[in-house]
Structures are given as C-alpha cells and as structure tokens.
Coordinates of C-alpha atoms in Angstrom, one line a residue:
Chain R
M1 CA 110.2 118.4 41.1
A2 CA 110.1 119.1 44.8
V3 CA 108.8 122.6 44.7
S4 CA 106.1 121.6 47.1
S5 CA 102.8 123.3 47.4
F6 CA 99.9 123.4 49.6
P7 CA 96.7 121.4 48.9
C8 CA 94.4 123.2 46.5
I9 CA 96.8 125.1 44.2
Q10 CA 94.8 127.7 42.3
P11 CA 94.0 130.9 44.4
V12 CA 90.8 132.9 43.7
R13 CA 90.3 136.3 45.1
V14 CA 87.4 136.4 47.5
P15 CA 87.4 138.9 50.3
F16 CA 88.0 137.6 53.8
K17 CA 86.7 134.2 53.4
A18 CA 90.1 132.8 54.1
C19 CA 89.4 133.3 57.8
S20 CA 86.7 130.7 57.6
L21 CA 89.4 128.1 57.3
F22 CA 90.6 128.8 60.8
P23 CA 89.1 128.7 64.3
A24 CA 87.6 131.9 65.7
G25 CA 90.3 134.2 66.8
V26 CA 93.0 132.9 64.5
C27 CA 92.3 135.6 61.9
G28 CA 91.1 138.1 64.4
G29 CA 94.0 140.4 63.7
F30 CA 93.5 140.6 60.0
N31 CA 93.1 144.3 59.1
K32 CA 89.6 144.5 57.9
K33 CA 89.8 148.2 57.3
K34 CA 92.1 147.9 54.3
K35 CA 91.3 146.5 51.0
I36 CA 93.4 143.5 51.3
N37 CA 93.5 141.0 48.6
A38 CA 92.4 138.0 50.7
I39 CA 92.5 134.8 48.8
V40 CA 90.8 131.5 49.2
F41 CA 91.5 128.4 47.3
S42 CA 89.3 127.5 44.4
S43 CA 88.8 124.0 45.9
L44 CA 87.6 125.4 49.1
R45 CA 85.0 122.7 49.3
K46 CA 87.6 120.0 49.1
F47 CA 89.5 121.8 52.0
E48 CA 86.3 122.0 54.0
K49 CA 85.7 118.4 53.5
D50 CA 89.0 117.7 55.4
V51 CA 87.6 118.0 58.9
N52 CA 91.1 117.7 60.2
F53 CA 92.5 120.6 58.3
Q54 CA 91.7 123.3 61.0
S55 CA 93.0 121.1 63.7
K56 CA 96.2 120.4 61.7
V57 CA 96.7 124.2 61.3
D58 CA 96.0 124.6 64.9
T59 CA 98.6 121.9 65.9
L60 CA 101.1 123.6 63.6
L61 CA 100.5 127.1 65.1
N62 CA 100.8 125.5 68.6
S63 CA 104.1 123.9 67.7
I64 CA 105.7 127.2 66.9
K65 CA 107.9 128.6 69.7
W66 CA 106.6 132.1 69.9
D67 CA 108.8 134.5 71.8
D68 CA 107.7 136.5 74.9
K69 CA 105.9 138.9 72.5
G70 CA 104.1 136.1 70.6
L71 CA 106.4 136.5 67.6
A72 CA 108.7 134.5 65.4
V73 CA 111.1 135.7 62.6
A74 CA 109.8 135.3 59.0
I75 CA 112.2 135.5 56.1
A76 CA 110.8 136.0 52.5
Q77 CA 112.9 134.3 49.9
N78 CA 112.6 134.2 46.1
V79 CA 111.7 130.6 45.2
D80 CA 113.6 130.9 41.9
T81 CA 116.8 133.0 42.7
G82 CA 117.1 132.3 46.4
A83 CA 117.4 136.1 47.0
I84 CA 116.4 137.0 50.5
L85 CA 113.7 139.7 49.8
M86 CA 112.9 141.0 53.2
Q87 CA 112.6 139.9 56.8
G88 CA 109.7 140.6 59.2
F89 CA 108.0 139.1 62.2
V90 CA 104.9 137.0 62.3
N91 CA 102.4 136.3 65.2
R92 CA 99.9 133.4 65.1
D93 CA 97.4 135.4 63.0
A94 CA 100.0 136.4 60.5
L95 CA 101.2 132.9 59.8
A96 CA 97.6 131.6 59.7
T97 CA 96.8 134.3 57.2
T98 CA 99.8 133.5 55.0
I99 CA 98.8 129.8 55.0
S100 CA 95.2 130.6 53.9
S101 CA 95.9 133.5 51.6
R102 CA 99.2 132.4 50.1
K103 CA 100.4 136.0 50.3
A104 CA 103.3 136.7 52.6
T105 CA 101.8 138.4 55.7
F106 CA 103.6 139.8 58.7
F107 CA 102.9 141.4 62.0
S108 CA 104.1 145.0 62.2
R109 CA 105.7 145.6 65.7
S110 CA 105.5 149.4 65.4
R111 CA 101.8 149.5 64.2
A112 CA 100.7 146.4 66.1
T113 CA 98.7 145.1 63.1
L114 CA 98.9 142.5 60.4
W115 CA 100.1 143.5 57.1
T116 CA 100.3 141.7 53.8
K117 CA 103.4 142.7 51.7
G118 CA 101.8 144.3 48.6
E119 CA 98.6 145.5 50.1
T120 CA 99.4 149.1 49.1
S121 CA 102.1 148.5 46.4
N122 CA 100.5 145.4 44.8
N123 CA 103.9 143.8 44.9
F124 CA 102.6 140.7 46.7
I125 CA 105.0 137.8 47.6
N126 CA 103.1 134.7 46.3
I127 CA 103.8 131.7 48.7
H128 CA 105.0 128.4 47.2
D129 CA 105.8 126.8 50.6
I130 CA 106.7 127.7 54.1
F131 CA 109.5 126.1 56.1
V132 CA 110.1 126.2 59.9
D133 CA 113.5 125.7 61.3
C134 CA 114.6 122.9 63.7
D135 CA 113.9 125.2 66.7
R136 CA 110.5 126.1 65.3
D137 CA 111.1 129.8 66.0
S138 CA 112.2 130.9 62.5
I139 CA 110.2 130.7 59.3
I140 CA 111.0 131.0 55.5
Y141 CA 108.3 132.2 53.2
L142 CA 109.5 130.7 50.0
G143 CA 107.6 132.7 47.3
K144 CA 107.6 134.5 44.0
P145 CA 107.4 138.3 44.3
D146 CA 105.1 140.3 41.9
G147 CA 107.6 143.2 41.8
P148 CA 110.3 144.9 43.9
T149 CA 110.0 144.1 47.5
C150 CA 111.6 147.0 49.2
H151 CA 109.7 150.2 49.7
T152 CA 112.6 152.0 48.1
G153 CA 111.8 150.2 44.8
S154 CA 114.8 147.9 45.1
E155 CA 114.3 144.3 44.4
T156 CA 115.2 143.4 48.0
C157 CA 115.7 145.2 51.2
Y158 CA 119.3 144.1 51.5
F159 CA 121.3 146.6 49.3
T160 CA 123.8 148.0 51.9
S161 CA 127.1 146.0 52.0
I162 CA 129.0 146.4 55.2
S163 CA 132.3 145.9 53.4
D164 CA 131.4 148.8 51.1
L165 CA 130.6 150.9 54.1
L166 CA 133.9 150.1 55.8
K167 CA 135.8 150.9 52.6
G168 CA 133.9 154.2 52.5
Q169 CA 132.1 153.4 49.3
E170 CA 128.7 154.9 48.6
V171 CA 125.7 152.7 48.9
E172 CA 124.1 151.8 45.6
E173 CA 120.7 150.1 45.5
T174 CA 122.0 148.0 42.6
N175 CA 124.5 146.4 45.0
L176 CA 122.2 143.8 46.3
A177 CA 123.3 140.8 48.5
L178 CA 123.9 138.7 45.5
T179 CA 124.9 135.0 45.5
T180 CA 127.5 133.7 42.9
L181 CA 125.3 133.2 39.8
Y182 CA 123.5 136.6 40.2
S183 CA 126.8 138.3 41.0
L184 CA 128.2 137.0 37.7
E185 CA 125.0 138.1 35.9
S186 CA 125.4 141.5 37.4
T187 CA 129.0 141.7 36.2
I188 CA 128.1 140.7 32.7
S189 CA 125.4 143.4 32.6
K190 CA 128.1 146.0 33.8
R191 CA 130.3 144.9 30.9
E192 CA 127.5 145.5 28.5
L193 CA 126.9 149.0 29.9
E194 CA 130.7 149.7 29.7
L195 CA 130.7 148.4 26.1
A196 CA 127.8 150.7 25.1
G197 CA 129.5 153.7 26.8
Q198 CA 132.9 152.7 25.5
H199 CA 134.5 152.9 28.9
G200 CA 136.3 150.3 31.2
K201 CA 139.0 147.9 30.4
P202 CA 139.0 145.4 27.6
S203 CA 137.6 142.0 28.8
W204 CA 136.7 138.6 27.4
T205 CA 132.9 139.2 28.3
K206 CA 133.0 142.3 26.1
R207 CA 134.6 140.5 23.3
L208 CA 131.9 137.8 23.5
L209 CA 129.1 140.5 23.8
S210 CA 130.3 142.1 20.7
N211 CA 131.0 139.1 18.5
E212 CA 128.0 136.7 18.0
N213 CA 130.0 134.2 16.0
L214 CA 132.7 133.9 18.7
L215 CA 130.0 133.7 21.5
C216 CA 128.1 130.9 19.8
S217 CA 131.1 128.9 18.8
K218 CA 132.4 129.2 22.4
I219 CA 129.0 127.9 23.8
R220 CA 129.0 124.9 21.3
E221 CA 132.6 124.2 22.1
E222 CA 132.1 124.4 25.9
A223 CA 129.0 122.2 25.7
D224 CA 131.1 119.6 23.7
E225 CA 133.9 119.8 26.3
L226 CA 131.3 119.2 29.0
C227 CA 130.1 116.1 27.2
R228 CA 133.6 114.8 26.6
T229 CA 134.3 114.8 30.4
L230 CA 131.6 112.1 30.6
E231 CA 132.5 110.2 27.3
E232 CA 136.1 110.2 28.1
K233 CA 135.7 109.5 31.8
E234 CA 137.6 112.6 32.9
D235 CA 137.9 113.7 36.5
S236 CA 134.8 115.2 38.1
S237 CA 136.7 118.5 38.7
R238 CA 136.9 118.8 35.0
T239 CA 133.2 118.4 34.7
A240 CA 132.6 121.2 37.3
S241 CA 135.1 123.4 35.4
E242 CA 133.6 122.8 32.0
M243 CA 130.0 123.3 33.4
A244 CA 131.2 126.6 34.8
D245 CA 132.3 127.5 31.3
V246 CA 129.0 126.5 29.7
L247 CA 127.1 128.5 32.3
Y248 CA 129.2 131.6 31.9
H249 CA 129.2 131.7 28.1
A250 CA 125.5 130.9 28.0
M251 CA 124.9 133.8 30.4
V252 CA 126.6 136.2 28.1
L253 CA 124.1 134.9 25.4
L254 CA 121.3 135.5 27.8
R255 CA 122.4 139.1 28.3
R256 CA 122.5 139.6 24.6
K257 CA 118.9 138.4 24.4
D258 CA 117.8 140.4 27.4
V259 CA 117.0 137.2 29.4
T260 CA 117.7 136.8 33.0
I261 CA 118.6 133.7 34.9
E262 CA 115.4 134.3 36.9
N263 CA 113.4 134.0 33.6
V264 CA 115.1 130.7 32.9
L265 CA 114.4 129.3 36.4
D266 CA 110.8 130.5 36.1
V267 CA 110.5 128.3 33.0
L268 CA 112.2 125.4 34.7
R269 CA 109.9 125.7 37.7
R270 CA 106.7 125.9 35.6
R271 CA 108.0 122.9 33.5
F272 CA 108.8 120.7 36.3
S273 CA 106.5 121.5 39.2
R274 CA 103.2 121.5 37.3
S275 CA 100.6 119.3 38.8
G276 CA 100.3 115.7 37.7
I277 CA 97.1 116.4 35.8
E278 CA 98.6 119.3 33.7
E279 CA 101.6 117.3 33.1
K280 CA 99.6 114.4 31.9
Q281 CA 97.6 116.5 29.6
S282 CA 100.8 117.8 28.0
R283 CA 102.6 114.6 27.8
V284 CA 103.3 113.1 24.3
S285 CA 104.7 109.9 25.5
T286 CA 103.9 107.7 28.5
E287 CA 107.0 109.0 30.4
S288 CA 106.8 111.7 33.0
Q289 CA 109.1 114.7 32.1
V290 CA 111.4 114.4 35.0
Chain C
M1 CA 132.6 139.8 39.8
A2 CA 130.8 141.6 42.6
V3 CA 131.2 139.1 45.4
S4 CA 132.6 141.8 47.5
S5 CA 134.9 141.2 50.4
F6 CA 136.4 142.9 53.3
P7 CA 139.8 144.6 53.1
C8 CA 142.5 142.2 54.0
I9 CA 141.4 138.9 52.6
Q10 CA 143.5 136.1 54.2
P11 CA 142.5 135.1 57.7
V12 CA 145.2 133.7 60.0
R13 CA 144.2 131.9 63.3
V14 CA 145.4 133.8 66.3
P15 CA 143.5 133.5 69.5
F16 CA 141.4 136.6 70.5
K17 CA 143.6 139.2 68.9
A18 CA 140.6 140.0 66.7
C19 CA 139.3 142.0 69.6
S20 CA 142.2 144.4 69.3
L21 CA 140.6 145.8 66.2
F22 CA 137.7 147.2 68.2
P23 CA 137.5 149.7 71.1
A24 CA 137.4 148.4 74.6
G25 CA 134.1 146.7 75.4
V26 CA 133.2 145.9 71.9
C27 CA 134.5 142.3 72.2
G28 CA 133.8 142.1 75.8
G29 CA 131.1 139.4 75.5
F30 CA 133.4 137.0 73.5
N31 CA 133.3 133.7 75.2
K32 CA 136.9 133.4 76.4
K33 CA 136.4 130.1 78.2
K34 CA 135.9 128.1 75.0
K35 CA 138.5 127.3 72.4
I36 CA 137.1 129.5 69.8
N37 CA 138.8 129.8 66.5
A38 CA 139.3 133.5 66.7
I39 CA 140.7 135.0 63.5
V40 CA 142.7 138.1 62.5
F41 CA 143.6 139.1 59.1
S42 CA 147.2 138.5 58.0
S43 CA 147.5 142.1 57.0
L44 CA 146.6 143.3 60.4
R45 CA 149.3 146.0 60.1
K46 CA 147.7 147.4 57.1
F47 CA 144.5 147.5 59.0
E48 CA 146.1 149.2 62.0
K49 CA 147.4 151.8 59.7
D50 CA 143.9 152.8 58.8
V51 CA 143.3 154.9 61.8
N52 CA 139.8 155.4 60.7
F53 CA 138.9 151.7 60.6
Q54 CA 137.8 151.4 64.3
S55 CA 135.7 154.6 64.0
K56 CA 134.2 153.3 60.8
V57 CA 133.2 150.1 62.5
D58 CA 131.9 152.1 65.4
T59 CA 129.8 154.3 63.1
L60 CA 128.5 151.2 61.4
L61 CA 127.5 149.5 64.7
N62 CA 125.9 152.8 65.9
S63 CA 123.8 153.0 62.7
I64 CA 122.1 149.5 63.4
K65 CA 118.7 149.8 65.0
W66 CA 119.1 147.5 67.8
D67 CA 115.8 146.4 69.4
D68 CA 114.9 147.0 73.1
K69 CA 117.1 144.0 74.0
G70 CA 120.0 145.4 71.9
L71 CA 119.6 142.7 69.3
A72 CA 119.0 142.5 65.5
V73 CA 118.2 139.5 63.3
A74 CA 121.0 137.8 61.4
I75 CA 120.4 135.3 58.6
A76 CA 123.2 133.2 57.4
Q77 CA 123.0 132.5 53.6
N78 CA 125.2 130.2 51.4
V79 CA 127.0 132.6 49.1
D80 CA 126.9 130.1 46.2
T81 CA 123.5 128.4 46.5
G82 CA 121.5 131.0 48.2
A83 CA 120.3 128.5 50.7
I84 CA 119.3 130.1 54.0
L85 CA 121.5 128.1 56.5
M86 CA 120.2 129.4 59.9
Q87 CA 118.9 132.5 61.6
G88 CA 120.1 133.9 64.8
F89 CA 120.3 137.1 66.7
V90 CA 123.4 139.5 67.0
N91 CA 124.1 142.1 69.5
R92 CA 126.9 144.8 68.9
D93 CA 129.6 142.5 70.1
A94 CA 128.5 139.6 67.9
L95 CA 128.4 141.7 64.8
A96 CA 131.8 143.2 65.6
T97 CA 133.3 139.8 66.2
T98 CA 131.9 138.7 62.8
I99 CA 133.4 141.7 61.1
S100 CA 136.7 141.0 62.5
S101 CA 136.9 137.2 62.6
R102 CA 134.9 136.5 59.3
K103 CA 133.2 133.7 61.0
A104 CA 129.4 134.0 61.5
T105 CA 129.0 134.9 65.2
F106 CA 125.6 135.3 67.1
F107 CA 124.3 136.2 70.4
S108 CA 122.6 133.3 72.2
R109 CA 119.4 134.6 73.8
S110 CA 119.1 131.6 76.1
R111 CA 122.7 131.5 77.2
A112 CA 123.3 135.3 77.1
T113 CA 126.7 134.8 75.4
L114 CA 128.3 135.2 72.1
W115 CA 128.8 132.0 70.1
T116 CA 130.5 131.4 66.8
K117 CA 128.7 128.9 64.5
G118 CA 131.3 126.0 64.3
E119 CA 133.1 126.6 67.6
T120 CA 132.2 123.1 68.7
S121 CA 131.4 121.4 65.4
N122 CA 134.1 123.1 63.4
N123 CA 131.4 123.8 60.7
F124 CA 132.1 127.5 60.5
I125 CA 130.3 129.8 58.2
N126 CA 133.0 131.8 56.4
I127 CA 131.9 135.3 55.8
H128 CA 132.2 136.8 52.3
D129 CA 130.1 139.9 52.9
I130 CA 127.6 141.2 55.3
F131 CA 124.4 143.2 54.2
V132 CA 122.1 145.3 56.3
D133 CA 118.5 146.0 55.2
C134 CA 116.9 149.3 54.5
D135 CA 115.7 149.6 58.1
R136 CA 119.0 148.7 59.5
D137 CA 117.6 146.0 61.8
S138 CA 118.1 142.9 59.8
I139 CA 121.5 141.5 58.7
I140 CA 122.5 138.9 56.0
Y141 CA 125.7 137.0 56.7
L142 CA 126.7 135.9 53.1
G143 CA 129.1 133.1 53.6
K144 CA 130.4 129.7 52.7
P145 CA 129.8 126.9 55.3
D146 CA 132.5 124.4 56.0
G147 CA 129.9 121.7 56.6
P148 CA 126.3 121.1 57.6
T149 CA 124.9 124.0 59.5
C150 CA 122.2 122.5 61.5
H151 CA 122.9 120.7 64.8
T152 CA 120.9 117.8 63.5
G153 CA 123.5 117.3 60.7
S154 CA 121.2 118.7 58.1
E155 CA 122.7 121.1 55.6
T156 CA 120.4 123.9 56.8
C157 CA 118.0 124.3 59.8
Y158 CA 115.0 124.6 57.5
F159 CA 113.9 121.0 56.7
T160 CA 110.2 121.2 57.8
S161 CA 107.8 122.0 55.2
I162 CA 104.5 123.4 56.5
S163 CA 102.7 122.0 53.4
D164 CA 104.1 118.6 54.2
L165 CA 102.9 119.0 57.8
L166 CA 99.4 120.0 56.7
K167 CA 99.3 117.0 54.3
G168 CA 100.2 114.8 57.2
Q169 CA 103.5 113.8 55.6
E170 CA 106.5 113.0 57.7
V171 CA 109.3 115.4 58.0
E172 CA 112.5 114.3 56.1
E173 CA 115.6 116.1 56.7
T174 CA 116.4 115.8 53.0
N175 CA 113.3 118.0 52.2
L176 CA 115.1 121.2 52.6
A177 CA 113.7 124.7 51.7
L178 CA 115.1 124.4 48.1
T179 CA 114.9 126.9 45.5
T180 CA 114.1 126.0 41.9
L181 CA 117.6 124.9 40.7
Y182 CA 118.3 122.8 43.8
S183 CA 114.8 121.4 43.8
L184 CA 115.5 120.1 40.2
E185 CA 118.8 118.8 41.3
S186 CA 117.2 116.9 44.2
T187 CA 114.6 115.5 41.8
I188 CA 117.4 114.2 39.4
S189 CA 119.1 112.6 42.4
K190 CA 115.9 110.9 43.4
R191 CA 115.4 109.5 39.8
E192 CA 119.0 108.1 40.0
L193 CA 118.2 106.4 43.2
E194 CA 114.9 105.0 41.7
L195 CA 116.9 103.8 38.7
A196 CA 119.5 102.0 40.9
G197 CA 116.6 100.4 43.0
Q198 CA 114.6 99.6 39.8
H199 CA 111.5 101.3 41.3
G200 CA 109.4 104.4 40.4
K201 CA 107.8 105.3 37.0
P202 CA 109.7 105.5 33.8
S203 CA 111.0 109.1 33.1
W204 CA 113.0 111.0 30.7
T205 CA 115.6 111.8 33.4
K206 CA 116.0 108.1 33.9
R207 CA 116.5 107.4 30.2
L208 CA 119.1 110.1 30.1
L209 CA 120.8 108.8 33.2
S210 CA 121.0 105.3 31.7
N211 CA 122.1 106.3 28.2
E212 CA 125.3 108.3 27.9
N213 CA 125.0 108.7 24.1
L214 CA 121.5 110.1 24.3
L215 CA 122.4 112.4 27.1
C216 CA 125.4 113.9 25.4
S217 CA 123.6 114.3 22.0
K218 CA 120.8 116.1 23.8
I219 CA 123.3 118.5 25.6
R220 CA 125.0 119.3 22.2
E221 CA 121.5 119.7 20.5
E222 CA 120.2 122.0 23.2
A223 CA 123.3 124.1 23.2
D224 CA 123.1 124.4 19.4
E225 CA 119.4 125.4 19.8
L226 CA 120.3 128.0 22.3
C227 CA 122.8 129.5 20.0
R228 CA 120.3 129.6 17.2
T229 CA 118.0 131.7 19.2
L230 CA 120.6 134.4 18.9
E231 CA 121.8 133.7 15.3
E232 CA 118.3 133.5 14.0
K233 CA 116.9 136.3 16.1
E234 CA 114.3 134.2 17.7
D235 CA 112.1 135.6 20.5
S236 CA 113.6 136.0 23.9
S237 CA 111.1 133.5 25.4
R238 CA 112.6 130.8 23.1
T239 CA 116.1 131.7 24.6
A240 CA 114.8 131.2 28.1
S241 CA 113.2 127.9 27.2
E242 CA 116.3 126.6 25.4
M243 CA 118.6 127.7 28.3
A244 CA 116.2 125.8 30.6
D245 CA 116.8 122.7 28.3
V246 CA 120.6 123.2 28.4
L247 CA 120.5 123.5 32.2
Y248 CA 118.4 120.5 32.8
H249 CA 120.2 118.2 30.5
A250 CA 123.7 119.4 31.8
M251 CA 122.5 118.9 35.3
V252 CA 121.8 115.2 34.5
L253 CA 125.3 114.9 33.3
L254 CA 126.5 116.5 36.5
R255 CA 124.6 113.9 38.4
R256 CA 126.3 111.2 36.4
K257 CA 129.6 112.7 37.3
D258 CA 128.7 113.2 41.0
V259 CA 129.1 116.9 40.7
T260 CA 126.8 119.4 42.3
I261 CA 125.5 122.8 41.1
E262 CA 127.3 124.1 44.3
N263 CA 130.6 122.6 43.0
V264 CA 130.2 124.4 39.8
L265 CA 129.3 127.8 41.4
D266 CA 132.2 127.3 43.7
V267 CA 134.5 127.2 40.6
L268 CA 132.7 130.2 39.1
R269 CA 133.2 132.3 42.2
R270 CA 136.8 131.4 42.6
R271 CA 137.4 132.1 38.9
F272 CA 135.7 135.4 38.8
S273 CA 136.1 136.8 42.3
R274 CA 139.8 136.3 42.7
S275 CA 141.9 139.4 43.5
G276 CA 143.3 141.5 40.8
I277 CA 146.9 140.3 41.6
E278 CA 146.0 136.6 41.4
E279 CA 144.0 137.2 38.2
K280 CA 146.9 139.1 36.7
Q281 CA 149.3 136.3 37.5
S282 CA 147.2 133.8 35.7
R283 CA 146.3 135.9 32.7
V284 CA 147.7 134.8 29.4
S285 CA 146.4 137.8 27.5
T286 CA 146.1 141.5 28.4
E287 CA 142.4 141.1 28.9
S288 CA 140.7 140.6 32.2
Q289 CA 138.6 137.4 32.4
V290 CA 135.3 139.0 33.0

C-alpha cells in the first residue's frame, strides 16, 4: 500500500540530535529553551552512511518557493480520515525539523519561533509523508494526530461553517468540516443520541440501531446484493449503489459497537502499509497480503 | 446528513449578477474581461427578501483576520474523498464571490486579480460549504471538482512526495497525497495492472481479482463475520478488524466493476443529503431515510 514513509521508520526520542542530520543553520531556529520531543530515527547510522542525504534535504529545501517572508503554507491532514487538522506556515527550519523529527512543526509568525504541534499539549501530529504542490509553495503534512489538534480541544481547527453563520445558527464545535463518510457517521451518532433521549423523528437508522436482527440481516443481504452485481454482470451504477448500502448498514453496526471509521482505517493502514520484513514475518503463505 | 449547504441550493448561470448580492465594492475585483461562469441562485428573490443577508455576509467578511496584504489562506478539499485539491489565497472579494457563486474563487497574488478555478479549464470546484478555522485566518472550500484540479491535469496539485524525493525516486503524477482508503484503492489498481501485464509478485489481491467465486465468497464470509461480532458480543477490536476485511474485499470487487470509492461516496452523499422535499417525494414509508 502506498502510504509512503521516510527511510528509517522507527522514531526514538533523543533530544536535539535530529539537527545533526542537517547542515549548520538549518535547525538554528529550533526552540532549545523548551522541552521539545525531538526525535531521531533509530537507524541513524544508516542515515549517516548516506552521504547524499544532507545534500538531498538541502536541494529539496532550496526547491521550495519561499515567499518574501521566507514562508510557505503547511496543511496538516489526518492520514486516515483526510480531515484537515490545522494550517500553519513553515520556514526552512520548520520544514527541516519536521523531516527529521517526524512531528509536524511550524513557524509562528506572531512569536517568530518554530513550534512543534503538541510541544505543550502532547497532541503531536506524527508525520507519515509530506507532499509539496506543483508550484512548490504549499505543503501537506500527512500525519496521524495523537489527540485533538485545536487548542479549543476540538478534533480540528475548522468547526465554523459559513453556511451556519449565514443562516444565523450557533457555532457548535461538533460541526466539523466533515467529508461525506464522516458526515454520515456523525448523523448515525446523532440518531443514536436521539434514540437514547427518545426524541427526534422515526428513522430507518434508529430502527436498525434498536434491532440487532434486522441490522445483521440487512448487512448480509446488502453484501449478497453487492456480490450479485458482479456475478450477474449488472451495471456498475448498481455496484456503487449496493456498496453504498453495505457501507451505510455496516456503519450502523460500527456505531453499535462503538467503533469509528477511523479505527477501521487505522487497522487497514497498519495491515497494508507495514514494512516488507514485518509483513514477511507474519505471512503464512508465500503470497504478499496485498 | 450534515453535508450542510447554503440557502438557495440550485445555481443558474447568469453573468455577473452575483455581485448584486453584495454591497458596492465587494465584487469590484471580479475579472470582468474574462468569460467567467458567474452564478446566481435560482431563488434570488428569496435571498433578496432576506434584508439581513448582505449585512450577515459583511459581518462574516469583517470577522476574518485578513493578513497585512488583506489575504487569508483557502484550501479546496473534495467533499467526498477528503483529498486536498489545491491551496490558494483569498481576499474579501474572492471569498464574497465564492459565497455567492458557489464556485471556488481565489485571489492571484502574482496577477493581483480574482480568479475562479475552472474559468479557463471548466474544471470548477462546486462549493458545498465553507469552513473558517478557530483563528479566522484559514478557510476550507469543501467542494466537488468537475474534473482534475491541477493545471498539469493531475487530480490534485499535491503529487510530489518528499520521502520519494529524498529516496531519489522520480515524481509520478499518480503518486498523490492519498489517505488510507485511497492508498489501498490505488494499490488494488496497481495489482490489476500487474495481473494484466503478468508481472509483479503473486498476491492475495491478484487471486481475488482473477477468481470471481473466491472474491464473492470472501465478501459474504467477511460480512457474516462482521455481523457475528455484534451477535456474539465480541470485542470491538474484532469489529474494526472484520470491517477492515469487508472494506478491502468489497474494494477489490469495486475495482473489478470499475467503480471507485468516490463513486460510492457520491451515491451516499446524494442519498443522505438531499433536501427534505426531494426526500419526502421519494419516501415509501413515513420514516426518514437516515
């Protein structure tokens, strides 16, 4: 699976040694006064053996189109759910630090210092990969957050919907910028709360939530119908529709078991992105898993 | 389902009338020399009846923390997949235009003009909602793209992985910043290509792709096992694991039928976010769908 990763996967906490990976000056802005969880890779020696690594990082940093203040935009995104967690700015040092520490690090424009998300809250964003855009002036930190990212305690910083504001509705921190799957998940959770509080209108979701036999028979039925679109060579639009049914009904079951889609994606990522060696050790046949 | 939307859902193409929704000056920067698909809402009259609407938009625009150049960051995100499509900057006019036109509009710093993504390529990003962050200086345009967003023809502008660069690997425009589900989908597609070209190692995915009976029996089996985690009160971690199995095997079937996860999510969104009236018309029982 193409959840790519930097060379030398396993991080070990060692203070400030990360800077040794970069030429003098690259990590100069790192805030040494704070107890920052600086990280180096366990296979640092392997890294150091790559005499080209520092020059590769330098070349990369030189290729970024820094603005007139030496900054580029950095967007932190949850590797599993795709949720945009926060957005900040990076300078050369911040990006270099993120590459070495694998913890999302930014440049604070107001305080004019580097800061690693989580350095005070411990809610780090653990980097899986970093992407730059076609113009080389915008960066995605694709990572897994240790906890809520927003200083308000919200999962992400984006909980204010403009359409809600224009409709005059109050801002709720549970109303995150949710994409389709998570929006449906949120609706199912609301139906469960309504069911518990015996309010709200009747709905199919509530019937499923309160009838285990109905729910399981629907999941088996929808899975069967999905298969039949292949077996009976039905139109692809039927396949999309039946898969939507499978997903929806299975998500109601997940809610019953207090499991989130993010939990499921976490399992999928760990299962399919593990390193070749780990995968080999766990293999029972000569086939690779995916 | 909480894919929220602005009042007055249906857009109708009428040149430049969108500006009439805003006070003089708000749309002043709109590039009138180009054939821009300016949009107004079909129920404009209803809008105009809301005497507070313009002042609500003004209040909102005043609440944004514009930087010293009058700009804020705007990130366009695919409402279904969560993919970050592109990032640009907005000024007051650009955000106002996006609110009225429901087409992602930015301010070009190099050309010092507004530009609507798609105005030349027709690959508009159709806005479903807009979110502002806790600091009110960063914006998400949550929308559905009409086609590839990047000027290179790539689906998103983020196809350059820093880990690939540091490993010295070539940049492929198919190596997008993919989150877990889409990364798995991409791997399954690669296995199908390998199978067609008779290269690559043996894998379980390839076996499933080439054996319809095996694939369908696995999907039915995994759906059954998922249900049994509820029926037999198994641990929630088993539920997550079985759901991962259901998803993976079902995604192999989707590949066989040339259906993407995005197609499925599109169905889910249309099914669950349709307006009350549409939903009512299609209902067969007195229950709401979700």
